[in-house]
């Protein structure tokens, strides 16, 4: 049982990616409602971001995870960690396997964290069709940077996102994903 579920991000923020070996995506997460997660969000993620006028959620979540000094079930830097090998620089070297860990929150107990396996919660840049997620294991997906596959160039932001999902569906699923 976990309190927080995250998905891997690409490499932003880069300084934390280099230091921790991975970063999480602020847009792919599930958070259980309990005292540990309230403390995590209030004290660690939000903290003083409003005073500092710097509330980039991607940065805030990754800074919070870094500061918590999480005890991971596996060393993210271990030589046996599975990483993506790609000609797309943005994807090369990204962790694949799930991580689980715990962090102490002082009086608010422990925070139990899970980062999903990259194939379960897929987020890669471009690299289609070579790096499509598996048909068997993929449940959450957020295709990005597929511009060269989008025929209609006049989409607004929402239309472009829908078009990216269509591209992903057609290339990775043969048009059969639902």
mmCIF file of C-alpha atoms in Angstrom, residues 95-157:
data_model
loop_
_atom_site.group_PDB
_atom_site.id
_atom_site.type_symbol
_atom_site.label_atom_id
_atom_site.label_comp_id
_atom_site.label_asym_id
_atom_site.label_seq_id
_atom_site.Cartn_x
_atom_site.Cartn_y
_atom_site.Cartn_z
ATOM 1 C CA UNK A 95 15.236 4.405 -15.818
ATOM 2 C CA UNK A 96 12.619 1.811 -16.733
ATOM 3 C CA UNK A 97 11.933 -0.282 -13.605
ATOM 4 C CA UNK A 98 9.573 0.785 -10.857
ATOM 5 C CA UNK A 99 10.958 2.127 -7.596
ATOM 6 C CA UNK A 100 9.345 1.973 -4.193
ATOM 7 C CA UNK A 101 10.521 3.660 -1.050
ATOM 8 C CA UNK A 102 9.718 5.270 2.262
ATOM 9 C CA UNK A 103 10.574 8.614 3.789
ATOM 10 C CA UNK A 104 10.220 9.835 7.341
ATOM 11 C CA UNK A 105 7.952 12.831 7.843
ATOM 12 C CA UNK A 106 8.743 13.363 11.528
ATOM 13 C CA UNK A 107 5.561 13.459 13.621
ATOM 14 C CA UNK A 108 3.429 12.702 10.552
ATOM 15 C CA UNK A 109 4.874 9.206 10.167
ATOM 16 C CA UNK A 110 6.210 7.690 6.984
ATOM 17 C CA UNK A 111 5.411 8.446 3.379
ATOM 18 C CA UNK A 112 5.247 5.345 1.137
ATOM 19 C CA UNK A 113 6.116 6.137 -2.471
ATOM 20 C CA UNK A 114 5.890 4.171 -5.698
ATOM 21 C CA UNK A 115 7.202 5.259 -9.086
ATOM 22 C CA UNK A 116 5.535 3.198 -11.789
ATOM 23 C CA UNK A 117 7.468 1.088 -14.267
ATOM 24 C CA UNK A 118 7.944 3.196 -17.409
ATOM 25 C CA UNK A 119 6.038 0.683 -19.542
ATOM 26 C CA UNK A 120 3.000 0.865 -17.203
ATOM 27 C CA UNK A 121 2.984 4.653 -17.239
ATOM 28 C CA UNK A 122 4.580 5.574 -20.559
ATOM 29 C CA UNK A 123 6.188 8.932 -21.173
ATOM 30 C CA UNK A 124 8.898 9.252 -23.783
ATOM 31 C CA UNK A 125 9.810 11.902 -26.289
ATOM 32 C CA UNK A 126 9.318 11.051 -29.937
ATOM 33 C CA UNK A 127 11.118 7.734 -30.672
ATOM 34 C CA UNK A 128 8.036 6.216 -32.337
ATOM 35 C CA UNK A 129 7.509 3.453 -33.289
ATOM 36 C CA UNK A 130 10.763 2.026 -31.879
ATOM 37 C CA UNK A 131 9.863 2.835 -28.276
ATOM 38 C CA UNK A 132 6.113 2.224 -28.174
ATOM 39 C CA UNK A 133 4.877 0.857 -24.832
ATOM 40 C CA UNK A 134 3.825 -2.774 -24.636
ATOM 41 C CA UNK A 135 0.232 -3.640 -25.506
ATOM 42 C CA UNK A 136 0.127 -5.907 -22.450
ATOM 43 C CA UNK A 137 1.463 -3.652 -19.668
ATOM 44 C CA UNK A 138 0.663 -0.057 -20.604
ATOM 45 C CA UNK A 139 -2.177 1.625 -18.690
ATOM 46 C CA UNK A 140 -1.276 5.311 -18.591
ATOM 47 C CA UNK A 141 0.287 7.179 -21.496
ATOM 48 C CA UNK A 142 1.165 10.755 -22.345
ATOM 49 C CA UNK A 143 2.621 11.011 -25.833
ATOM 50 C CA UNK A 144 4.815 14.056 -26.339
ATOM 51 C CA UNK A 145 6.792 15.686 -29.099
ATOM 52 C CA UNK A 146 5.195 13.908 -32.025
ATOM 53 C CA UNK A 147 4.914 17.069 -34.113
ATOM 54 C CA UNK A 148 6.448 15.554 -37.243
ATOM 55 C CA UNK A 149 3.623 12.978 -37.268
ATOM 56 C CA UNK A 150 0.794 15.538 -36.935
ATOM 57 C CA UNK A 151 -0.541 16.443 -40.360
ATOM 58 C CA UNK A 152 -2.777 19.369 -39.350
ATOM 59 C CA UNK A 153 -0.526 22.182 -38.048
ATOM 60 C CA UNK A 154 -3.253 24.689 -37.079
ATOM 61 C CA UNK A 155 -4.423 22.986 -33.871
ATOM 62 C CA UNK A 156 -4.771 24.873 -30.609
ATOM 63 C CA UNK A 157 -3.180 23.323 -27.493
#
